[in-house]
Structures are given as C-alpha cells and as structure tokens.
C-alpha cells in the first residue's frame, strides 16, 4: 500500500486540564467528553471535567468536584438516553452519577476495602445482551460485578480462596455478552496473572501468567463471541491471545510484541471495527494496530501448534504526543476513528485516523 494511503494517526488539538487525569471518556451521542481524576494539593479532591469539541477546539462545559479522588469510570452500563457515569474512587467506593444533576450519586456502594483500580460496563449503550452490569477490580484482590438495580451487594464476587495471596487487580474487561445468559470477565493482576471468569457457570474458565504486571486487558468486542484478547504489561509488551485457538495443554494461542521501552499502559479496540486497536506507552506514544487473520482459527485441538504464528498484529501508525505516559484512551462510538487520549502532564489530546479506507 502506498504510504500516502496508509492509515495514520493525526493530532487535531490538545489542551491543559486542571486535574491529573486517570480516565477520559466520550459522553455517548454527543461531542462532549469527561476527564476524571484528582486535583492538586492535599487533600486531593475528585474532579470530573466536562468538555466539548467545537470547531476543532476543546472548551470547558463545567467541572464537578467531590471529596474523594476518582480512579476510573465507564458509561458502559447505562442507556443512551440516560448516559450515567459510573466511577470508582481511591477509597473503594462505586458511584453512578447523572452529569446533569451531580449533587448526589444515583447509586452508591462501598464496593471494596481498598482503591478501585479499574472498572468496565456492559449491557448499556445498546452493547451486549443481558442485564446492565458494572465490574470493578481492586487492590484488595477481588473482582466484583454490580447491578445498579440491586442495592449494596454485588451479583458476583471473585476472590482468592482463604490462605491464597491476594494480588492487586489492575484491569478488568467484559466480554462474550452475546446472549442474555452468556457473559465473562477478564482480569489482569500486578504479578502477571490473567484470569478469565465465566459468569454463567461462575468458574475460572482459563488463566495464564505473562511474567509482568498486566496494565490493561480488552476483548475486540464485548458483545461478540470470544475472538481476540489484548493485554498490555508493565515491561512494555502487548500480548494478543487468539480466543478461538484453545489447546488443551497450552491454552489459548498468543503472540507478543514489545513496541515500548517502558510501560504499555492501555488498549482500546475501534468500536466500528474490532480488527483495529490502539495502545499507549510510557513515553507518550500511541500505536495503531490491525489484527491479522490467523491460520490457527481452523486448526483442531489435536493438530500441532505453531505459537509463533498465532494472533499476529500489524503496526499501521505511530504518533508521539507527550513526554509523559498516556494513561487513558477512548474511541468515539459515533464518529469512526475519532479518539481522545489523556497524558499525565495534565493534557488531553484529540486525534483521528486519516486514510481510513486503508483499514
């Protein structure tokens, strides 16, 4: 393909924000987005900044302040009409907010004993069949699933057995919500463990260890049958698992890349095309990738396995935005290729994929 037609990431605008952003999310069906995190100075307050993108500029809409710093958020368990934001904070609280009337949360639960590191939602926004649910992962080693229609108690609680060392859960993701009954959660931990929980049967369906802390996991689609899973790690690696290539002895086939010298922070798949995904690195770089077809999809469980050829990904584009890590990313579900990224130098960036016909 000619370089002039190659898909590439293009920066449209950026601006400083008055918080350390731990998450950035497009507000569904709008040209607005939120950045959530913590303000400066003790005691650190929780801040949700609401911004709009108009004529290529990022403009303030309003700022919401709360007593406790926010660590993560999702719109994934809300309807397109309501667009309620679920957040996890540094003291283990789960809240659901109406951004138009944020004086008090719509739902509140003391979800964990320690910080909620990660959150995901499914069953809302028209994505995934079944109930609208939120999953949270915490430093206390537990992964819990919540339904905001049920007060105080989680609908599922995945925690180590008594006597087993509790590992810090850094990332969670829903997947396989393709029927009203099927749903799974993938969780990644600080010691390199990745666990796939089957919520229908309430069991660990699969687990592995990638030998480095798992910063982010995501399926190529929440509402599709298991296909690809991407995990990013502390040592800068990206692991791509072929979830259709299970082997009884070796598990799911996989392949890894090491595009970053430092931490690979996060991964997000393009909502309109699950073959395309973006990752961020500790030196402020973004990489745009495409899942390549794997010959192993047609192999039987008895055939020999060539793990080096499994789940290959092709690098499409790179861009450097900051000297600081980019800790969060989000694709716009309404405008294909439009992306928001937040870096730890307190900047948010708007990007788009140019030459999308090459995808």
Short mmCIF file of C-alpha atoms in Angstrom, two decimals:
data_model
loop_
_atom_site.label_atom_id
_atom_site.label_comp_id
_atom_site.label_asym_id
_atom_site.label_seq_id
_atom_site.Cartn_x
_atom_site.Cartn_y
_atom_site.Cartn_z
CA UNK A 1 0.00 0.00 0.00
CA UNK A 2 1.26 3.48 -0.87
CA UNK A 3 2.45 5.47 2.15
CA UNK A 4 0.05 8.24 1.13
CA UNK A 5 -2.87 5.81 1.56
CA UNK A 6 -1.60 4.16 4.74
CA UNK A 7 -3.91 4.80 7.73
CA UNK A 8 -2.24 7.16 10.18
CA UNK A 9 -2.97 8.89 13.45
CA UNK A 10 -3.29 12.68 13.21
CA UNK A 11 -3.43 15.05 16.19
CA UNK A 12 -6.27 17.58 15.90
CA UNK A 13 -5.99 19.53 19.15
CA UNK A 14 -4.88 19.39 22.77
CA UNK A 15 -5.19 21.41 25.96
CA UNK A 16 -4.22 21.52 29.61
CA UNK A 17 -6.73 20.36 32.22
CA UNK A 18 -6.82 21.26 35.95
CA UNK A 19 -6.53 17.68 37.20
CA UNK A 20 -4.37 14.59 36.97
CA UNK A 21 -6.45 12.55 34.51
CA UNK A 22 -6.81 8.85 35.29
CA UNK A 23 -9.60 8.41 32.75
CA UNK A 24 -11.06 10.09 29.69
CA UNK A 25 -14.36 9.05 28.14
CA UNK A 26 -16.59 10.28 25.33
CA UNK A 27 -20.12 11.05 26.52
CA UNK A 28 -22.31 8.86 24.26
CA UNK A 29 -24.22 10.55 21.43
CA UNK A 30 -22.56 13.94 21.91
CA UNK A 31 -19.50 15.99 21.04
CA UNK A 32 -18.58 16.09 24.74
CA UNK A 33 -16.17 14.09 26.86
CA UNK A 34 -15.18 13.79 30.50
CA UNK A 35 -11.80 13.65 32.19
CA UNK A 36 -11.79 12.26 35.70
CA UNK A 37 -9.09 12.10 38.31
CA UNK A 38 -7.71 14.11 41.15
CA UNK A 39 -6.93 17.77 41.79
CA UNK A 40 -3.62 19.10 43.06
CA UNK A 41 -2.65 19.61 46.65
CA UNK A 42 -3.75 17.82 49.81
CA UNK A 43 -6.41 16.76 50.43
CA UNK A 44 -6.86 15.71 46.80
CA UNK A 45 -10.40 16.13 45.59
CA UNK A 46 -12.14 14.10 42.96
CA UNK A 47 -12.72 16.05 39.76
CA UNK A 48 -14.86 15.29 36.72
CA UNK A 49 -14.21 17.83 34.00
CA UNK A 50 -16.78 18.01 31.20
CA UNK A 51 -15.52 19.40 27.88
CA UNK A 52 -16.86 19.90 24.38
CA UNK A 53 -15.18 19.78 20.99
CA UNK A 54 -16.36 22.61 18.77
CA UNK A 55 -14.71 23.69 15.53
CA UNK A 56 -11.57 21.80 16.46
CA UNK A 57 -11.26 23.44 19.88
CA UNK A 58 -11.61 21.85 23.32
CA UNK A 59 -13.83 24.02 25.51
CA UNK A 60 -14.91 23.88 29.16
CA UNK A 61 -18.51 22.95 29.88
CA UNK A 62 -18.46 22.51 33.66
CA UNK A 63 -16.43 20.95 36.46
CA UNK A 64 -17.73 18.60 39.17
CA UNK A 65 -15.81 18.34 42.45
CA UNK A 66 -16.22 15.58 45.02
CA UNK A 67 -14.39 14.82 48.31
CA UNK A 68 -12.63 11.66 47.10
CA UNK A 69 -10.31 11.31 44.11
CA UNK A 70 -11.61 9.31 41.16
CA UNK A 71 -9.54 6.45 39.72
CA UNK A 72 -11.70 5.06 36.89
CA UNK A 73 -15.05 5.38 35.13
CA UNK A 74 -17.37 3.89 32.50
CA UNK A 75 -20.61 4.68 30.66
CA UNK A 76 -20.95 1.02 29.61
CA UNK A 77 -23.87 0.04 31.87
CA UNK A 78 -26.15 2.98 31.10
CA UNK A 79 -28.71 3.66 28.38
CA UNK A 80 -28.06 6.04 25.51
CA UNK A 81 -30.84 8.24 26.86
CA UNK A 82 -29.55 8.44 30.44
CA UNK A 83 -25.77 8.45 29.85
CA UNK A 84 -24.94 7.95 33.53
CA UNK A 85 -21.27 7.75 34.53
CA UNK A 86 -20.12 5.00 36.92
CA UNK A 87 -16.92 5.78 38.86
CA UNK A 88 -14.54 4.03 41.23
CA UNK A 89 -12.52 6.05 43.73
CA UNK A 90 -9.41 5.76 45.88
CA UNK A 91 -11.40 4.67 48.95
CA UNK A 92 -13.18 1.75 47.31
CA UNK A 93 -16.49 3.47 46.58
CA UNK A 94 -18.60 2.80 43.49
CA UNK A 95 -20.89 5.65 42.44
CA UNK A 96 -23.21 6.26 39.48
CA UNK A 97 -23.69 9.93 38.51
CA UNK A 98 -26.12 11.94 36.45
CA UNK A 99 -23.76 14.55 34.97
CA UNK A 100 -26.66 16.98 34.55
CA UNK A 101 -27.50 16.79 38.27
CA UNK A 102 -24.34 15.60 40.05
CA UNK A 103 -25.11 16.85 43.55
CA UNK A 104 -25.66 13.30 44.85
CA UNK A 105 -24.97 9.91 43.24
CA UNK A 106 -27.84 7.91 41.79
CA UNK A 107 -26.28 4.73 43.15
CA UNK A 108 -23.61 4.22 45.77
CA UNK A 109 -21.89 1.17 47.26
CA UNK A 110 -18.85 0.54 49.42
CA UNK A 111 -17.55 -1.85 46.78
CA UNK A 112 -14.05 -2.66 48.06
CA UNK A 113 -11.88 -2.26 51.13
CA UNK A 114 -9.17 -0.50 49.12
CA UNK A 115 -8.79 1.57 45.94
CA UNK A 116 -10.86 0.59 42.89
CA UNK A 117 -8.19 0.42 40.18
CA UNK A 118 -10.41 -0.48 37.23
CA UNK A 119 -13.99 -0.60 36.02
CA UNK A 120 -15.97 -1.70 32.97
CA UNK A 121 -19.62 -1.82 31.99
CA UNK A 122 -21.81 -3.84 29.63
CA UNK A 123 -25.49 -4.19 28.83
CA UNK A 124 -25.87 -0.46 28.30
CA UNK A 125 -25.42 1.79 25.22
CA UNK A 126 -27.04 -0.98 23.17
CA UNK A 127 -23.86 -3.09 23.61
CA UNK A 128 -24.18 -6.64 24.85
CA UNK A 129 -27.24 -8.69 25.75
CA UNK A 130 -28.36 -9.27 29.31
CA UNK A 131 -28.60 -7.03 32.36
CA UNK A 132 -26.72 -3.72 32.62
CA UNK A 133 -23.76 -4.54 34.85
CA UNK A 134 -20.56 -2.96 36.15
CA UNK A 135 -17.39 -4.86 37.05
CA UNK A 136 -14.76 -3.47 39.44
CA UNK A 137 -11.26 -4.65 40.35
CA UNK A 138 -9.36 -3.54 43.43
CA UNK A 139 -6.09 -3.60 45.29
CA UNK A 140 -7.86 -5.85 47.80
CA UNK A 141 -7.57 -8.67 45.24
CA UNK A 142 -11.29 -9.04 44.49
CA UNK A 143 -13.24 -8.65 41.25
CA UNK A 144 -16.94 -7.85 41.72
CA UNK A 145 -19.90 -7.50 39.37
CA UNK A 146 -22.63 -4.98 40.22
CA UNK A 147 -26.17 -4.31 39.03
CA UNK A 148 -27.26 -0.79 39.99
CA UNK A 149 -30.82 -2.08 40.39
CA UNK A 150 -29.61 -4.20 43.33
CA UNK A 151 -28.54 -2.21 46.37
CA UNK A 152 -25.28 -2.78 48.30
CA UNK A 153 -24.49 -6.39 47.35
CA UNK A 154 -22.62 -7.49 44.20
CA UNK A 155 -24.23 -10.05 41.90
CA UNK A 156 -20.87 -11.85 41.65
CA UNK A 157 -17.72 -11.79 43.77
CA UNK A 158 -14.50 -13.38 42.52
CA UNK A 159 -11.86 -13.52 45.25
CA UNK A 160 -8.97 -15.81 46.19
CA UNK A 161 -9.66 -18.76 48.47
CA UNK A 162 -8.67 -18.48 52.11
CA UNK A 163 -4.91 -18.67 52.54
CA UNK A 164 -4.17 -17.66 48.93
CA UNK A 165 -2.12 -14.50 48.48
CA UNK A 166 -4.29 -11.64 47.22
CA UNK A 167 -2.83 -9.88 44.19
CA UNK A 168 -3.56 -6.28 43.19
CA UNK A 169 -6.13 -6.31 40.35
CA UNK A 170 -5.15 -3.61 37.84
CA UNK A 171 -7.58 -4.17 34.98
CA UNK A 172 -10.97 -5.75 34.16
CA UNK A 173 -12.99 -6.16 30.96
CA UNK A 174 -16.34 -7.64 29.99
CA UNK A 175 -16.69 -9.95 27.00
CA UNK A 176 -18.84 -12.64 25.37
CA UNK A 177 -22.11 -10.84 26.20
CA UNK A 178 -23.61 -12.26 23.02
CA UNK A 179 -26.71 -13.90 24.53
CA UNK A 180 -28.93 -12.98 27.51
CA UNK A 181 -27.22 -15.73 29.53
CA UNK A 182 -23.54 -15.70 28.49
CA UNK A 183 -21.02 -13.23 29.84
CA UNK A 184 -17.42 -13.33 31.01
CA UNK A 185 -14.93 -11.06 32.75
CA UNK A 186 -11.19 -10.95 32.16
CA UNK A 187 -8.97 -9.60 34.94
CA UNK A 188 -5.26 -8.77 34.98
CA UNK A 189 -3.07 -8.58 38.09
CA UNK A 190 0.17 -7.00 39.27
CA UNK A 191 2.07 -10.31 39.19
CA UNK A 192 1.25 -11.03 35.52
CA UNK A 193 -1.77 -13.27 36.12
CA UNK A 194 -4.63 -13.10 33.62
CA UNK A 195 -7.87 -14.84 34.60
CA UNK A 196 -11.00 -15.42 32.53
CA UNK A 197 -14.12 -15.75 34.69
CA UNK A 198 -17.21 -17.41 33.21
CA UNK A 199 -20.14 -15.61 34.87
CA UNK A 200 -22.73 -18.08 33.60
CA UNK A 201 -21.07 -21.04 35.32
CA UNK A 202 -19.25 -18.98 38.00
CA UNK A 203 -15.88 -20.57 37.39
CA UNK A 204 -12.39 -19.68 36.20
CA UNK A 205 -12.51 -20.75 32.57
CA UNK A 206 -8.83 -20.09 31.83
CA UNK A 207 -5.76 -18.47 33.40
CA UNK A 208 -2.18 -17.74 32.44
CA UNK A 209 0.78 -15.63 33.54
CA UNK A 210 2.65 -13.20 31.25
CA UNK A 211 5.52 -12.59 33.73
CA UNK A 212 4.90 -8.84 34.09
CA UNK A 213 2.17 -6.73 35.69
CA UNK A 214 -0.93 -6.54 33.48
CA UNK A 215 -1.91 -2.89 32.99
CA UNK A 216 -4.90 -3.33 30.68
CA UNK A 217 -6.95 -6.08 29.03
CA UNK A 218 -9.65 -5.74 26.39
CA UNK A 219 -11.57 -8.02 24.02
CA UNK A 220 -12.07 -6.99 20.41
CA UNK A 221 -15.79 -6.81 21.21
CA UNK A 222 -17.89 -7.03 24.38
CA UNK A 223 -20.98 -8.35 22.60
CA UNK A 224 -19.38 -10.92 20.29
CA UNK A 225 -18.28 -14.48 20.78
CA UNK A 226 -14.74 -14.67 22.17
CA UNK A 227 -12.26 -13.91 19.39
CA UNK A 228 -9.23 -11.79 20.34
CA UNK A 229 -7.97 -10.56 23.70
CA UNK A 230 -5.20 -7.96 24.03
CA UNK A 231 -3.20 -7.42 27.24
CA UNK A 232 -0.63 -4.68 27.87
CA UNK A 233 2.09 -5.01 30.51
CA UNK A 234 4.44 -3.15 32.78
CA UNK A 235 7.51 -4.11 30.75
CA UNK A 236 6.09 -2.59 27.53
CA UNK A 237 4.74 -5.74 25.91
CA UNK A 238 1.45 -6.27 24.07
CA UNK A 239 0.08 -9.82 24.18
CA UNK A 240 -2.58 -10.84 21.65
CA UNK A 241 -4.50 -14.02 22.50
CA UNK A 242 -6.46 -15.93 19.89
CA UNK A 243 -9.51 -16.94 21.92
CA UNK A 244 -10.65 -19.31 19.18
CA UNK A 245 -7.38 -21.25 19.21
CA UNK A 246 -7.60 -23.16 22.51
CA UNK A 247 -5.22 -26.07 23.08
CA UNK A 248 -5.77 -28.46 25.97
CA UNK A 249 -2.10 -28.39 27.01
CA UNK A 250 -1.08 -24.82 26.21
CA UNK A 251 -4.29 -22.82 26.49
CA UNK A 252 -5.12 -20.04 24.05
CA UNK A 253 -2.52 -19.37 21.38
CA UNK A 254 -0.83 -15.99 21.62
CA UNK A 255 1.85 -13.72 20.30
CA UNK A 256 3.57 -10.72 21.89
CA UNK A 257 5.20 -7.53 20.64
CA UNK A 258 7.39 -5.09 22.57
CA UNK A 259 6.82 -1.66 20.97
CA UNK A 260 7.55 0.30 24.15
CA UNK A 261 10.74 0.66 26.14
CA UNK A 262 8.63 1.39 29.19
CA UNK A 263 5.08 0.53 30.31
CA UNK A 264 2.37 -0.30 27.78
CA UNK A 265 -0.49 1.44 29.56
CA UNK A 266 -3.75 0.74 27.80
CA UNK A 267 -5.50 -0.78 24.78
CA UNK A 268 -8.77 0.16 23.08
CA UNK A 269 -10.44 -1.50 20.07
CA UNK A 270 -12.23 0.58 17.46
CA UNK A 271 -15.98 0.16 18.15
CA UNK A 272 -16.85 0.10 14.44
CA UNK A 273 -14.09 -2.37 13.52
CA UNK A 274 -12.81 -4.85 16.11
CA UNK A 275 -9.76 -5.67 13.95
CA UNK A 276 -8.29 -2.22 14.70
CA UNK A 277 -6.89 -1.29 18.11
CA UNK A 278 -4.74 1.39 19.68
CA UNK A 279 -2.20 1.14 22.50
CA UNK A 280 -0.38 3.76 24.56
CA UNK A 281 3.09 3.78 26.05
CA UNK A 282 5.06 5.26 28.91
CA UNK A 283 6.94 7.71 26.68
CA UNK A 284 3.76 9.38 25.41
CA UNK A 285 3.45 7.38 22.18
CA UNK A 286 0.39 5.80 20.56
CA UNK A 287 0.49 2.81 18.22
CA UNK A 288 -2.32 1.84 15.85
CA UNK A 289 -2.57 -1.89 15.06
CA UNK A 290 -4.59 -4.31 12.97
CA UNK A 291 -5.32 -7.91 13.92
CA UNK A 292 -4.22 -10.20 11.12
CA UNK A 293 -6.08 -13.39 10.29
CA UNK A 294 -4.56 -16.45 11.93
CA UNK A 295 -4.34 -19.82 10.20
CA UNK A 296 -4.81 -21.36 13.63
CA UNK A 297 -8.50 -20.47 13.62
CA UNK A 298 -9.11 -23.56 11.52
CA UNK A 299 -6.83 -25.95 13.41
CA UNK A 300 -8.29 -28.70 15.52
CA UNK A 301 -7.31 -29.30 19.12
CA UNK A 302 -5.22 -32.32 18.09
CA UNK A 303 -3.14 -30.55 15.44
CA UNK A 304 0.39 -29.37 16.24
CA UNK A 305 0.63 -25.79 17.35
CA UNK A 306 2.93 -23.11 15.97
CA UNK A 307 2.66 -20.48 18.66
CA UNK A 308 4.89 -18.01 16.81
CA UNK A 309 2.30 -17.60 14.04
CA UNK A 310 -0.69 -17.11 16.31
CA UNK A 311 -2.70 -13.90 16.61
CA UNK A 312 -0.28 -11.70 14.66
CA UNK A 313 -0.85 -7.94 14.59
CA UNK A 314 0.36 -5.41 12.03
CA UNK A 315 1.50 -1.94 13.03
CA UNK A 316 -0.30 0.74 11.00
CA UNK A 317 0.79 4.04 12.52
CA UNK A 318 2.57 5.68 15.45
CA UNK A 319 2.43 9.16 16.91
CA UNK A 320 4.20 10.88 19.82
CA UNK A 321 2.00 13.23 21.85
CA UNK A 322 3.78 13.82 25.15
CA UNK A 323 6.91 13.20 27.18
CA UNK A 324 4.69 11.72 29.91
CA UNK A 325 2.72 8.44 29.89
CA UNK A 326 -0.68 8.33 28.20
CA UNK A 327 -2.75 6.57 30.82
CA UNK A 328 -6.18 6.50 29.19
CA UNK A 329 -7.79 6.34 25.75
CA UNK A 330 -11.30 6.23 24.33
CA UNK A 331 -12.73 5.92 20.82
CA UNK A 332 -15.83 7.85 19.80
CA UNK A 333 -18.66 5.41 19.10
CA UNK A 334 -20.45 7.83 16.73
CA UNK A 335 -17.60 9.14 14.59
CA UNK A 336 -15.30 6.35 13.42
CA UNK A 337 -11.62 6.95 14.05
CA UNK A 338 -12.05 9.87 16.47
CA UNK A 339 -10.04 9.30 19.64
CA UNK A 340 -9.34 11.04 22.93
CA UNK A 341 -6.19 10.47 24.99
CA UNK A 342 -5.10 11.84 28.36
CA UNK A 343 -1.48 12.09 29.50
CA UNK A 344 -0.03 12.55 32.97
CA UNK A 345 1.31 16.01 32.11
CA UNK A 346 -2.35 17.06 32.56
CA UNK A 347 -3.15 17.30 28.88
CA UNK A 348 -5.94 15.83 26.80
CA UNK A 349 -5.49 15.17 23.08
CA UNK A 350 -8.00 14.73 20.27
CA UNK A 351 -6.87 12.53 17.36
CA UNK A 352 -8.35 10.95 14.27
CA UNK A 353 -7.35 8.16 11.88
CA UNK A 354 -6.62 9.61 8.46
CA UNK A 355 -6.94 7.44 5.30
CA UNK A 356 -9.44 5.09 6.91
CA UNK A 357 -10.14 3.44 3.57
CA UNK A 358 -6.87 1.59 4.18
CA UNK A 359 -8.23 -0.14 7.27
#
